[in-house]
JSON list of C-alpha atoms in Angstrom, two decimals:
[
{"chain": "D", "resi": 77, "resn": "MET", "atom": "CA", "xyz": [4.88, -17.26, 4.50]},
{"chain": "D", "resi": 78, "resn": "ARG", "atom": "CA", "xyz": [4.05, -15.36, 7.90]},
{"chain": "D", "resi": 79, "resn": "ARG", "atom": "CA", "xyz": [7.28, -13.93, 8.09]},
{"chain": "D", "resi": 80, "resn": "ARG", "atom": "CA", "xyz": [7.09, -12.38, 4.85]},
{"chain": "D", "resi": 81, "resn": "GLU", "atom": "CA", "xyz": [4.18, -11.08, 6.54]},
{"chain": "D", "resi": 82, "resn": "GLU", "atom": "CA", "xyz": [6.30, -9.82, 9.06]},
{"chain": "D", "resi": 83, "resn": "ILE", "atom": "CA", "xyz": [8.40, -8.01, 6.70]},
{"chain": "D", "resi": 84, "resn": "LEU", "atom": "CA", "xyz": [5.57, -6.08, 4.87]},
{"chain": "D", "resi": 85, "resn": "ARG", "atom": "CA", "xyz": [4.06, -5.24, 7.45]},
{"chain": "D", "resi": 86, "resn": "ALA", "atom": "CA", "xyz": [7.20, -3.90, 8.91]},
{"chain": "D", "resi": 87, "resn": "ALA", "atom": "CA", "xyz": [8.45, -1.68, 6.00]},
{"chain": "D", "resi": 88, "resn": "MET", "atom": "CA", "xyz": [4.97, -0.44, 5.36]},
{"chain": "D", "resi": 89, "resn": "ALA", "atom": "CA", "xyz": [5.16, 1.32, 8.69]},
{"chain": "D", "resi": 90, "resn": "THR", "atom": "CA", "xyz": [8.54, 2.49, 8.15]},
{"chain": "D", "resi": 91, "resn": "PHE", "atom": "CA", "xyz": [7.96, 3.74, 4.05]},
{"chain": "D", "resi": 92, "resn": "GLY", "atom": "CA", "xyz": [4.38, 5.28, 5.85]},
{"chain": "D", "resi": 93, "resn": "ASN", "atom": "CA", "xyz": [6.42, 6.95, 8.75]},
{"chain": "D", "resi": 94, "resn": "ARG", "atom": "CA", "xyz": [10.18, 7.64, 7.19]},
{"chain": "D", "resi": 95, "resn": "GLY", "atom": "CA", "xyz": [9.37, 7.33, 2.91]},
{"chain": "D", "resi": 96, "resn": "TYR", "atom": "CA", "xyz": [10.81, 5.12, 0.57]},
{"chain": "D", "resi": 97, "resn": "THR", "atom": "CA", "xyz": [14.29, 7.41, 0.46]},
{"chain": "D", "resi": 98, "resn": "LYS", "atom": "CA", "xyz": [14.71, 7.66, 3.64]},
{"chain": "D", "resi": 99, "resn": "GLY", "atom": "CA", "xyz": [13.22, 4.24, 5.36]},
{"chain": "D", "resi": 100, "resn": "SER", "atom": "CA", "xyz": [16.52, 1.56, 5.18]},
{"chain": "D", "resi": 101, "resn": "LEU", "atom": "CA", "xyz": [16.27, -2.64, 5.39]},
{"chain": "D", "resi": 102, "resn": "ALA", "atom": "CA", "xyz": [18.37, -2.35, 8.17]},
{"chain": "D", "resi": 103, "resn": "GLU", "atom": "CA", "xyz": [15.20, -0.21, 9.84]},
{"chain": "D", "resi": 104, "resn": "ILE", "atom": "CA", "xyz": [12.71, -2.79, 8.55]},
{"chain": "D", "resi": 105, "resn": "ALA", "atom": "CA", "xyz": [15.07, -5.82, 9.55]},
{"chain": "D", "resi": 106, "resn": "GLU", "atom": "CA", "xyz": [15.57, -4.21, 13.32]},
{"chain": "D", "resi": 107, "resn": "GLN", "atom": "CA", "xyz": [11.72, -4.40, 13.35]},
{"chain": "D", "resi": 108, "resn": "VAL", "atom": "CA", "xyz": [10.99, -7.94, 12.46]},
{"chain": "D", "resi": 109, "resn": "GLY", "atom": "CA", "xyz": [14.61, -9.33, 14.19]},
{"chain": "D", "resi": 110, "resn": "MET", "atom": "CA", "xyz": [16.94, -9.85, 11.24]},
{"chain": "D", "resi": 111, "resn": "THR", "atom": "CA", "xyz": [19.36, -8.68, 9.53]},
{"chain": "D", "resi": 112, "resn": "HIS", "atom": "CA", "xyz": [19.41, -7.05, 6.77]},
{"chain": "D", "resi": 113, "resn": "ALA", "atom": "CA", "xyz": [20.99, -10.34, 4.36]},
{"chain": "D", "resi": 114, "resn": "GLY", "atom": "CA", "xyz": [17.70, -12.24, 5.88]},
{"chain": "D", "resi": 115, "resn": "VAL", "atom": "CA", "xyz": [15.80, -9.38, 4.96]},
{"chain": "D", "resi": 116, "resn": "LEU", "atom": "CA", "xyz": [16.94, -9.50, 1.05]},
{"chain": "D", "resi": 117, "resn": "HIS", "atom": "CA", "xyz": [16.83, -13.00, 0.98]},
{"chain": "D", "resi": 118, "resn": "HIS", "atom": "CA", "xyz": [13.59, -12.73, 1.24]},
{"chain": "D", "resi": 119, "resn": "PHE", "atom": "CA", "xyz": [12.87, -10.10, -1.25]},
{"chain": "D", "resi": 120, "resn": "ARG", "atom": "CA", "xyz": [15.65, -9.64, -3.02]},
{"chain": "D", "resi": 121, "resn": "SER", "atom": "CA", "xyz": [16.21, -5.86, -2.96]},
{"chain": "D", "resi": 122, "resn": "LYS", "atom": "CA", "xyz": [14.57, -2.71, -1.57]},
{"chain": "D", "resi": 123, "resn": "ASP", "atom": "CA", "xyz": [13.03, -1.95, -4.43]},
{"chain": "D", "resi": 124, "resn": "LEU", "atom": "CA", "xyz": [10.95, -5.03, -5.23]},
{"chain": "D", "resi": 125, "resn": "LEU", "atom": "CA", "xyz": [10.06, -4.93, -1.53]},
{"chain": "D", "resi": 126, "resn": "LEU", "atom": "CA", "xyz": [8.50, -1.91, -2.22]},
{"chain": "D", "resi": 127, "resn": "LEU", "atom": "CA", "xyz": [6.83, -3.22, -5.44]},
{"chain": "D", "resi": 128, "resn": "GLU", "atom": "CA", "xyz": [5.70, -5.92, -3.04]},
{"chain": "D", "resi": 129, "resn": "VAL", "atom": "CA", "xyz": [4.02, -3.54, -0.16]},
{"chain": "D", "resi": 130, "resn": "LEU", "atom": "CA", "xyz": [1.98, -1.97, -3.11]},
{"chain": "D", "resi": 131, "resn": "GLU", "atom": "CA", "xyz": [0.39, -5.72, -3.72]},
{"chain": "D", "resi": 132, "resn": "TYR", "atom": "CA", "xyz": [-0.15, -6.41, -0.01]},
{"chain": "D", "resi": 133, "resn": "ARG", "atom": "CA", "xyz": [-1.86, -3.01, 0.83]},
{"chain": "D", "resi": 134, "resn": "ASP", "atom": "CA", "xyz": [-4.44, -3.34, -2.32]},
{"chain": "D", "resi": 135, "resn": "ARG", "atom": "CA", "xyz": [-4.93, -7.01, -1.62]},
{"chain": "D", "resi": 136, "resn": "THR", "atom": "CA", "xyz": [-5.74, -6.36, 1.90]},
{"chain": "D", "resi": 137, "resn": "ASP", "atom": "CA", "xyz": [-8.10, -3.57, 0.76]},
{"chain": "D", "resi": 138, "resn": "VAL", "atom": "CA", "xyz": [-10.53, -6.84, -1.21]},
{"chain": "D", "resi": 139, "resn": "GLU", "atom": "CA", "xyz": [-8.95, -9.50, 0.69]},
{"chain": "D", "resi": 140, "resn": "HIS", "atom": "CA", "xyz": [-12.91, -9.96, 1.85]},
{"chain": "D", "resi": 141, "resn": "LEU", "atom": "CA", "xyz": [-15.24, -10.00, -1.39]},
{"chain": "D", "resi": 142, "resn": "GLU", "atom": "CA", "xyz": [-16.19, -12.56, -3.12]},
{"chain": "D", "resi": 143, "resn": "GLY", "atom": "CA", "xyz": [-13.29, -13.56, -5.75]},
{"chain": "D", "resi": 144, "resn": "GLN", "atom": "CA", "xyz": [-11.18, -11.01, -4.13]},
{"chain": "D", "resi": 145, "resn": "HIS", "atom": "CA", "xyz": [-11.54, -8.17, -6.50]},
{"chain": "D", "resi": 146, "resn": "ILE", "atom": "CA", "xyz": [-13.97, -5.06, -7.10]},
{"chain": "D", "resi": 147, "resn": "PRO", "atom": "CA", "xyz": [-17.60, -5.49, -7.91]},
{"chain": "D", "resi": 148, "resn": "GLY", "atom": "CA", "xyz": [-19.01, -3.44, -10.59]},
{"chain": "D", "resi": 149, "resn": "GLY", "atom": "CA", "xyz": [-21.83, -1.44, -11.76]},
{"chain": "D", "resi": 150, "resn": "LEU", "atom": "CA", "xyz": [-23.65, 0.15, -7.72]},
{"chain": "D", "resi": 151, "resn": "ASP", "atom": "CA", "xyz": [-21.41, -2.18, -5.94]},
{"chain": "D", "resi": 152, "resn": "LEU", "atom": "CA", "xyz": [-18.01, -0.96, -6.46]},
{"chain": "D", "resi": 153, "resn": "PHE", "atom": "CA", "xyz": [-19.14, 3.13, -5.56]},
{"chain": "D", "resi": 154, "resn": "HIS", "atom": "CA", "xyz": [-20.34, 1.05, -1.58]},
{"chain": "D", "resi": 155, "resn": "HIS", "atom": "CA", "xyz": [-17.18, -0.56, -1.88]},
{"chain": "D", "resi": 156, "resn": "LEU", "atom": "CA", "xyz": [-14.97, 2.37, -1.98]},
{"chain": "D", "resi": 157, "resn": "ALA", "atom": "CA", "xyz": [-17.04, 3.83, 0.88]},
{"chain": "D", "resi": 158, "resn": "LYS", "atom": "CA", "xyz": [-16.91, 1.24, 2.50]},
{"chain": "D", "resi": 159, "resn": "THR", "atom": "CA", "xyz": [-13.18, 0.94, 2.32]},
{"chain": "D", "resi": 160, "resn": "ALA", "atom": "CA", "xyz": [-12.91, 4.45, 3.81]},
{"chain": "D", "resi": 161, "resn": "ARG", "atom": "CA", "xyz": [-14.96, 3.62, 6.53]},
{"chain": "D", "resi": 162, "resn": "LEU", "atom": "CA", "xyz": [-12.22, 0.37, 7.02]},
{"chain": "D", "resi": 163, "resn": "ASN", "atom": "CA", "xyz": [-9.39, 3.11, 5.87]},
{"chain": "D", "resi": 164, "resn": "ALA", "atom": "CA", "xyz": [-10.18, 5.46, 9.24]},
{"chain": "D", "resi": 165, "resn": "GLU", "atom": "CA", "xyz": [-9.26, 2.20, 11.31]},
{"chain": "D", "resi": 166, "resn": "ARG", "atom": "CA", "xyz": [-6.05, 1.67, 9.83]},
{"chain": "D", "resi": 167, "resn": "PRO", "atom": "CA", "xyz": [-4.25, 4.73, 10.17]},
{"chain": "D", "resi": 168, "resn": "GLY", "atom": "CA", "xyz": [-0.32, 3.17, 9.58]},
{"chain": "D", "resi": 169, "resn": "ILE", "atom": "CA", "xyz": [-1.63, 1.74, 5.63]},
{"chain": "D", "resi": 170, "resn": "VAL", "atom": "CA", "xyz": [-3.74, 5.40, 4.81]},
{"chain": "D", "resi": 171, "resn": "GLN", "atom": "CA", "xyz": [-0.15, 6.99, 5.51]},
{"chain": "D", "resi": 172, "resn": "ALA", "atom": "CA", "xyz": [2.34, 4.58, 3.70]},
{"chain": "D", "resi": 173, "resn": "PHE", "atom": "CA", "xyz": [0.09, 4.67, 0.58]},
{"chain": "D", "resi": 174, "resn": "ALA", "atom": "CA", "xyz": [-0.08, 8.74, 0.63]},
{"chain": "D", "resi": 175, "resn": "VAL", "atom": "CA", "xyz": [3.57, 9.07, 1.70]},
{"chain": "D", "resi": 176, "resn": "LEU", "atom": "CA", "xyz": [4.72, 6.34, -1.25]},
{"chain": "D", "resi": 177, "resn": "SER", "atom": "CA", "xyz": [2.13, 7.96, -3.61]},
{"chain": "D", "resi": 178, "resn": "ALA", "atom": "CA", "xyz": [3.09, 11.47, -3.93]},
{"chain": "D", "resi": 179, "resn": "GLU", "atom": "CA", "xyz": [6.99, 10.28, -3.48]},
{"chain": "D", "resi": 180, "resn": "SER", "atom": "CA", "xyz": [6.63, 8.09, -6.84]},
{"chain": "D", "resi": 181, "resn": "VAL", "atom": "CA", "xyz": [5.77, 11.09, -9.11]},
{"chain": "D", "resi": 182, "resn": "THR", "atom": "CA", "xyz": [9.63, 12.16, -8.67]},
{"chain": "D", "resi": 183, "resn": "ASP", "atom": "CA", "xyz": [12.12, 10.00, -11.25]},
{"chain": "D", "resi": 184, "resn": "ASP", "atom": "CA", "xyz": [13.10, 6.78, -11.34]},
{"chain": "D", "resi": 185, "resn": "HIS", "atom": "CA", "xyz": [10.98, 6.68, -8.63]},
{"chain": "D", "resi": 186, "resn": "PRO", "atom": "CA", "xyz": [10.82, 2.47, -8.36]},
{"chain": "D", "resi": 187, "resn": "ALA", "atom": "CA", "xyz": [6.75, 2.50, -7.37]},
{"chain": "D", "resi": 188, "resn": "LYS", "atom": "CA", "xyz": [6.26, 5.36, -10.67]},
{"chain": "D", "resi": 189, "resn": "GLU", "atom": "CA", "xyz": [5.20, 2.84, -13.17]},
{"chain": "D", "resi": 190, "resn": "TRP", "atom": "CA", "xyz": [3.11, 1.54, -10.46]},
{"chain": "D", "resi": 191, "resn": "PHE", "atom": "CA", "xyz": [1.42, 4.04, -9.97]},
{"chain": "D", "resi": 192, "resn": "ARG", "atom": "CA", "xyz": [0.10, 5.18, -13.09]},
{"chain": "D", "resi": 193, "resn": "LEU", "atom": "CA", "xyz": [-0.80, 1.26, -14.16]},
{"chain": "D", "resi": 194, "resn": "ARG", "atom": "CA", "xyz": [-2.57, 1.00, -10.55]},
{"chain": "D", "resi": 195, "resn": "TYR", "atom": "CA", "xyz": [-4.66, 4.35, -11.61]},
{"chain": "D", "resi": 196, "resn": "GLU", "atom": "CA", "xyz": [-5.61, 3.67, -14.98]},
{"chain": "D", "resi": 197, "resn": "THR", "atom": "CA", "xyz": [-6.68, 0.54, -14.48]},
{"chain": "D", "resi": 198, "resn": "LEU", "atom": "CA", "xyz": [-9.57, 1.91, -11.11]},
{"chain": "D", "resi": 199, "resn": "ARG", "atom": "CA", "xyz": [-10.50, 4.81, -14.00]},
{"chain": "D", "resi": 200, "resn": "GLY", "atom": "CA", "xyz": [-11.33, 2.00, -16.40]},
{"chain": "D", "resi": 201, "resn": "GLU", "atom": "CA", "xyz": [-12.94, 0.13, -13.43]},
{"chain": "D", "resi": 202, "resn": "VAL", "atom": "CA", "xyz": [-14.97, 2.96, -12.30]},
{"chain": "D", "resi": 203, "resn": "GLY", "atom": "CA", "xyz": [-15.45, 4.99, -15.33]},
{"chain": "D", "resi": 204, "resn": "THR", "atom": "CA", "xyz": [-17.19, 1.51, -16.25]},
{"chain": "D", "resi": 205, "resn": "ALA", "atom": "CA", "xyz": [-19.58, 0.96, -12.89]},
{"chain": "D", "resi": 206, "resn": "LEU", "atom": "CA", "xyz": [-20.44, 4.40, -13.59]},
{"chain": "D", "resi": 207, "resn": "LEU", "atom": "CA", "xyz": [-21.59, 3.67, -17.25]},
{"chain": "D", "resi": 208, "resn": "GLU", "atom": "CA", "xyz": [-23.63, 0.30, -15.26]},
{"chain": "D", "resi": 209, "resn": "VAL", "atom": "CA", "xyz": [-26.02, 3.22, -13.46]},
{"chain": "D", "resi": 210, "resn": "CYS", "atom": "CA", "xyz": [-26.66, 5.64, -16.18]},
{"chain": "D", "resi": 211, "resn": "ASP", "atom": "CA", "xyz": [-29.72, 5.34, -18.28]},
{"chain": "D", "resi": 212, "resn": "PRO", "atom": "CA", "xyz": [-28.30, 4.08, -20.95]},
{"chain": "D", "resi": 213, "resn": "ALA", "atom": "CA", "xyz": [-30.50, 6.65, -23.04]},
{"chain": "D", "resi": 214, "resn": "ASP", "atom": "CA", "xyz": [-28.56, 9.77, -22.02]},
{"chain": "D", "resi": 215, "resn": "PRO", "atom": "CA", "xyz": [-25.05, 7.86, -20.97]},
{"chain": "D", "resi": 216, "resn": "PRO", "atom": "CA", "xyz": [-22.39, 10.66, -20.88]},
{"chain": "D", "resi": 217, "resn": "SER", "atom": "CA", "xyz": [-20.10, 11.27, -22.59]},
{"chain": "D", "resi": 218, "resn": "ASP", "atom": "CA", "xyz": [-16.22, 9.26, -22.95]},
{"chain": "D", "resi": 219, "resn": "ASP", "atom": "CA", "xyz": [-15.10, 12.62, -21.88]},
{"chain": "D", "resi": 220, "resn": "GLU", "atom": "CA", "xyz": [-17.37, 13.14, -18.85]},
{"chain": "D", "resi": 221, "resn": "VAL", "atom": "CA", "xyz": [-16.91, 9.36, -17.43]},
{"chain": "D", "resi": 222, "resn": "GLN", "atom": "CA", "xyz": [-13.50, 9.79, -17.39]},
{"chain": "D", "resi": 223, "resn": "ARG", "atom": "CA", "xyz": [-13.56, 12.71, -15.37]},
{"chain": "D", "resi": 224, "resn": "ALA", "atom": "CA", "xyz": [-15.90, 11.68, -12.79]},
{"chain": "D", "resi": 225, "resn": "ALA", "atom": "CA", "xyz": [-13.14, 8.64, -11.65]},
{"chain": "D", "resi": 226, "resn": "ALA", "atom": "CA", "xyz": [-10.57, 11.06, -12.25]},
{"chain": "D", "resi": 227, "resn": "ALA", "atom": "CA", "xyz": [-11.87, 12.88, -9.64]},
{"chain": "D", "resi": 228, "resn": "ILE", "atom": "CA", "xyz": [-13.90, 10.29, -7.69]},
{"chain": "D", "resi": 229, "resn": "LEU", "atom": "CA", "xyz": [-10.16, 8.94, -6.81]},
{"chain": "D", "resi": 230, "resn": "ALA", "atom": "CA", "xyz": [-8.59, 12.46, -6.38]},
{"chain": "D", "resi": 231, "resn": "VAL", "atom": "CA", "xyz": [-11.15, 13.45, -3.82]},
{"chain": "D", "resi": 232, "resn": "MET", "atom": "CA", "xyz": [-10.50, 10.09, -1.81]},
{"chain": "D", "resi": 233, "resn": "ASP", "atom": "CA", "xyz": [-7.07, 10.60, -1.95]},
{"chain": "D", "resi": 234, "resn": "GLY", "atom": "CA", "xyz": [-7.09, 14.12, -1.42]},
{"chain": "D", "resi": 235, "resn": "LEU", "atom": "CA", "xyz": [-9.52, 13.57, 2.25]},
{"chain": "D", "resi": 236, "resn": "GLN", "atom": "CA", "xyz": [-6.79, 11.41, 2.91]},
{"chain": "D", "resi": 237, "resn": "ILE", "atom": "CA", "xyz": [-3.75, 13.23, 3.30]},
{"chain": "D", "resi": 238, "resn": "GLN", "atom": "CA", "xyz": [-6.55, 16.41, 5.11]},
{"chain": "D", "resi": 239, "resn": "TRP", "atom": "CA", "xyz": [-7.39, 13.23, 7.25]},
{"chain": "D", "resi": 240, "resn": "LEU", "atom": "CA", "xyz": [-4.00, 12.22, 8.49]},
{"chain": "D", "resi": 241, "resn": "LEU", "atom": "CA", "xyz": [-3.09, 16.09, 8.92]},
{"chain": "D", "resi": 242, "resn": "ASP", "atom": "CA", "xyz": [-5.79, 16.98, 11.03]},
{"chain": "D", "resi": 243, "resn": "PRO", "atom": "CA", "xyz": [-8.33, 14.04, 12.17]},
{"chain": "D", "resi": 244, "resn": "ASP", "atom": "CA", "xyz": [-11.03, 15.72, 14.24]},
{"chain": "D", "resi": 245, "resn": "ALA", "atom": "CA", "xyz": [-11.55, 17.92, 11.28]},
{"chain": "D", "resi": 246, "resn": "VAL", "atom": "CA", "xyz": [-11.86, 15.45, 8.50]},
{"chain": "D", "resi": 247, "resn": "GLU", "atom": "CA", "xyz": [-14.25, 12.68, 9.59]},
{"chain": "D", "resi": 248, "resn": "LEU", "atom": "CA", "xyz": [-12.81, 10.96, 6.48]},
{"chain": "D", "resi": 249, "resn": "ALA", "atom": "CA", "xyz": [-15.76, 7.88, 6.24]},
{"chain": "D", "resi": 250, "resn": "ARG", "atom": "CA", "xyz": [-18.57, 10.39, 5.60]},
{"chain": "D", "resi": 251, "resn": "ALA", "atom": "CA", "xyz": [-16.86, 13.48, 4.07]},
{"chain": "D", "resi": 252, "resn": "SER", "atom": "CA", "xyz": [-16.09, 10.22, 0.77]},
{"chain": "D", "resi": 253, "resn": "ALA", "atom": "CA", "xyz": [-19.24, 9.12, 0.68]},
{"chain": "D", "resi": 254, "resn": "PHE", "atom": "CA", "xyz": [-20.24, 12.38, -0.03]},
{"chain": "D", "resi": 255, "resn": "ALA", "atom": "CA", "xyz": [-18.13, 12.71, -2.43]},
{"chain": "D", "resi": 256, "resn": "ILE", "atom": "CA", "xyz": [-18.77, 10.25, -4.93]},
{"chain": "D", "resi": 257, "resn": "ASP", "atom": "CA", "xyz": [-22.02, 10.38, -4.20]},
{"chain": "D", "resi": 258, "resn": "ALA", "atom": "CA", "xyz": [-21.90, 13.57, -5.25]},
{"chain": "D", "resi": 259, "resn": "ILE", "atom": "CA", "xyz": [-19.71, 13.23, -8.40]},
{"chain": "D", "resi": 260, "resn": "LEU", "atom": "CA", "xyz": [-22.46, 10.22, -9.15]},
{"chain": "D", "resi": 261, "resn": "ALA", "atom": "CA", "xyz": [-25.00, 11.85, -9.09]},
{"chain": "D", "resi": 262, "resn": "ALA", "atom": "CA", "xyz": [-23.66, 15.33, -11.53]},
{"chain": "D", "resi": 263, "resn": "ALA", "atom": "CA", "xyz": [-22.71, 12.50, -13.31]},
{"chain": "D", "resi": 264, "resn": "VAL", "atom": "CA", "xyz": [-25.81, 10.32, -14.10]},
{"chain": "D", "resi": 265, "resn": "ALA", "atom": "CA", "xyz": [-27.87, 12.46, -14.40]},
{"chain": "D", "resi": 266, "resn": "GLY", "atom": "CA", "xyz": [-28.70, 12.48, -18.26]},
{"chain": "D", "resi": 267, "resn": "ARG", "atom": "CA", "xyz": [-29.45, 16.41, -19.65]},
{"chain": "D", "resi": 268, "resn": "ARG", "atom": "CA", "xyz": [-29.51, 18.14, -16.64]},
{"chain": "D", "resi": 269, "resn": "ARG", "atom": "CA", "xyz": [-25.66, 17.96, -16.13]},
{"chain": "D", "resi": 270, "resn": "THR", "atom": "CA", "xyz": [-25.18, 21.63, -16.39]},
{"chain": "D", "resi": 271, "resn": "ARG", "atom": "CA", "xyz": [-20.80, 22.80, -16.13]},
{"chain": "D", "resi": 272, "resn": "LEU", "atom": "CA", "xyz": [-19.64, 25.49, -13.32]},
{"chain": "D", "resi": 273, "resn": "VAL", "atom": "CA", "xyz": [-19.07, 28.68, -13.91]},
{"chain": "D", "resi": 274, "resn": "THR", "atom": "CA", "xyz": [-15.60, 28.10, -14.10]},
{"chain": "D", "resi": 275, "resn": "ASP", "atom": "CA", "xyz": [-15.40, 25.87, -16.46]},
{"chain": "D", "resi": 276, "resn": "THR", "atom": "CA", "xyz": [-11.76, 25.65, -18.91]},
{"chain": "D", "resi": 277, "resn": "ASP", "atom": "CA", "xyz": [-13.12, 24.34, -21.57]},
{"chain": "D", "resi": 278, "resn": "ASP", "atom": "CA", "xyz": [-13.82, 27.86, -22.74]}
]
């Protein structure tokens, strides 16, 4: 079990630095003092190793939570802000996620479906939590919930990229918390909700 975790950590670093395509199993094996065949003994293929790396990364985000699953309601948004604060202390994990998620949009990428399902699940969980904190007498529409959920996830991921490129210019934790608060406030504002001048529905 410890050996597998060592490989996962090495793979995360390699894929984060070099991307999935250029990051080789030989390079990963060298980091943990194994042969290429030794890595394949544990993970059978490079594609399967990549998926295990992604699952491992997600597990580290919730391992301290009760039930090892993100909470609901307002606690979910506190969890997202706390995750951004933790991410500011683990640039390697953030870099791996940023690189691999961007690569996954390309044709036939082995993690494409994994990321699609991940975002689908997260949008649903964030949307459900958002409804739990809204006034039940004046809830946002389904479209507004979906937009808010997608926006929160997009802003968090986008801020991570800006922070990786220029950590002195972007305070990842504070900027993420600010964005979450702003989007959440707009979504729960009820009848006071307003639209931007550049409304894309027009």
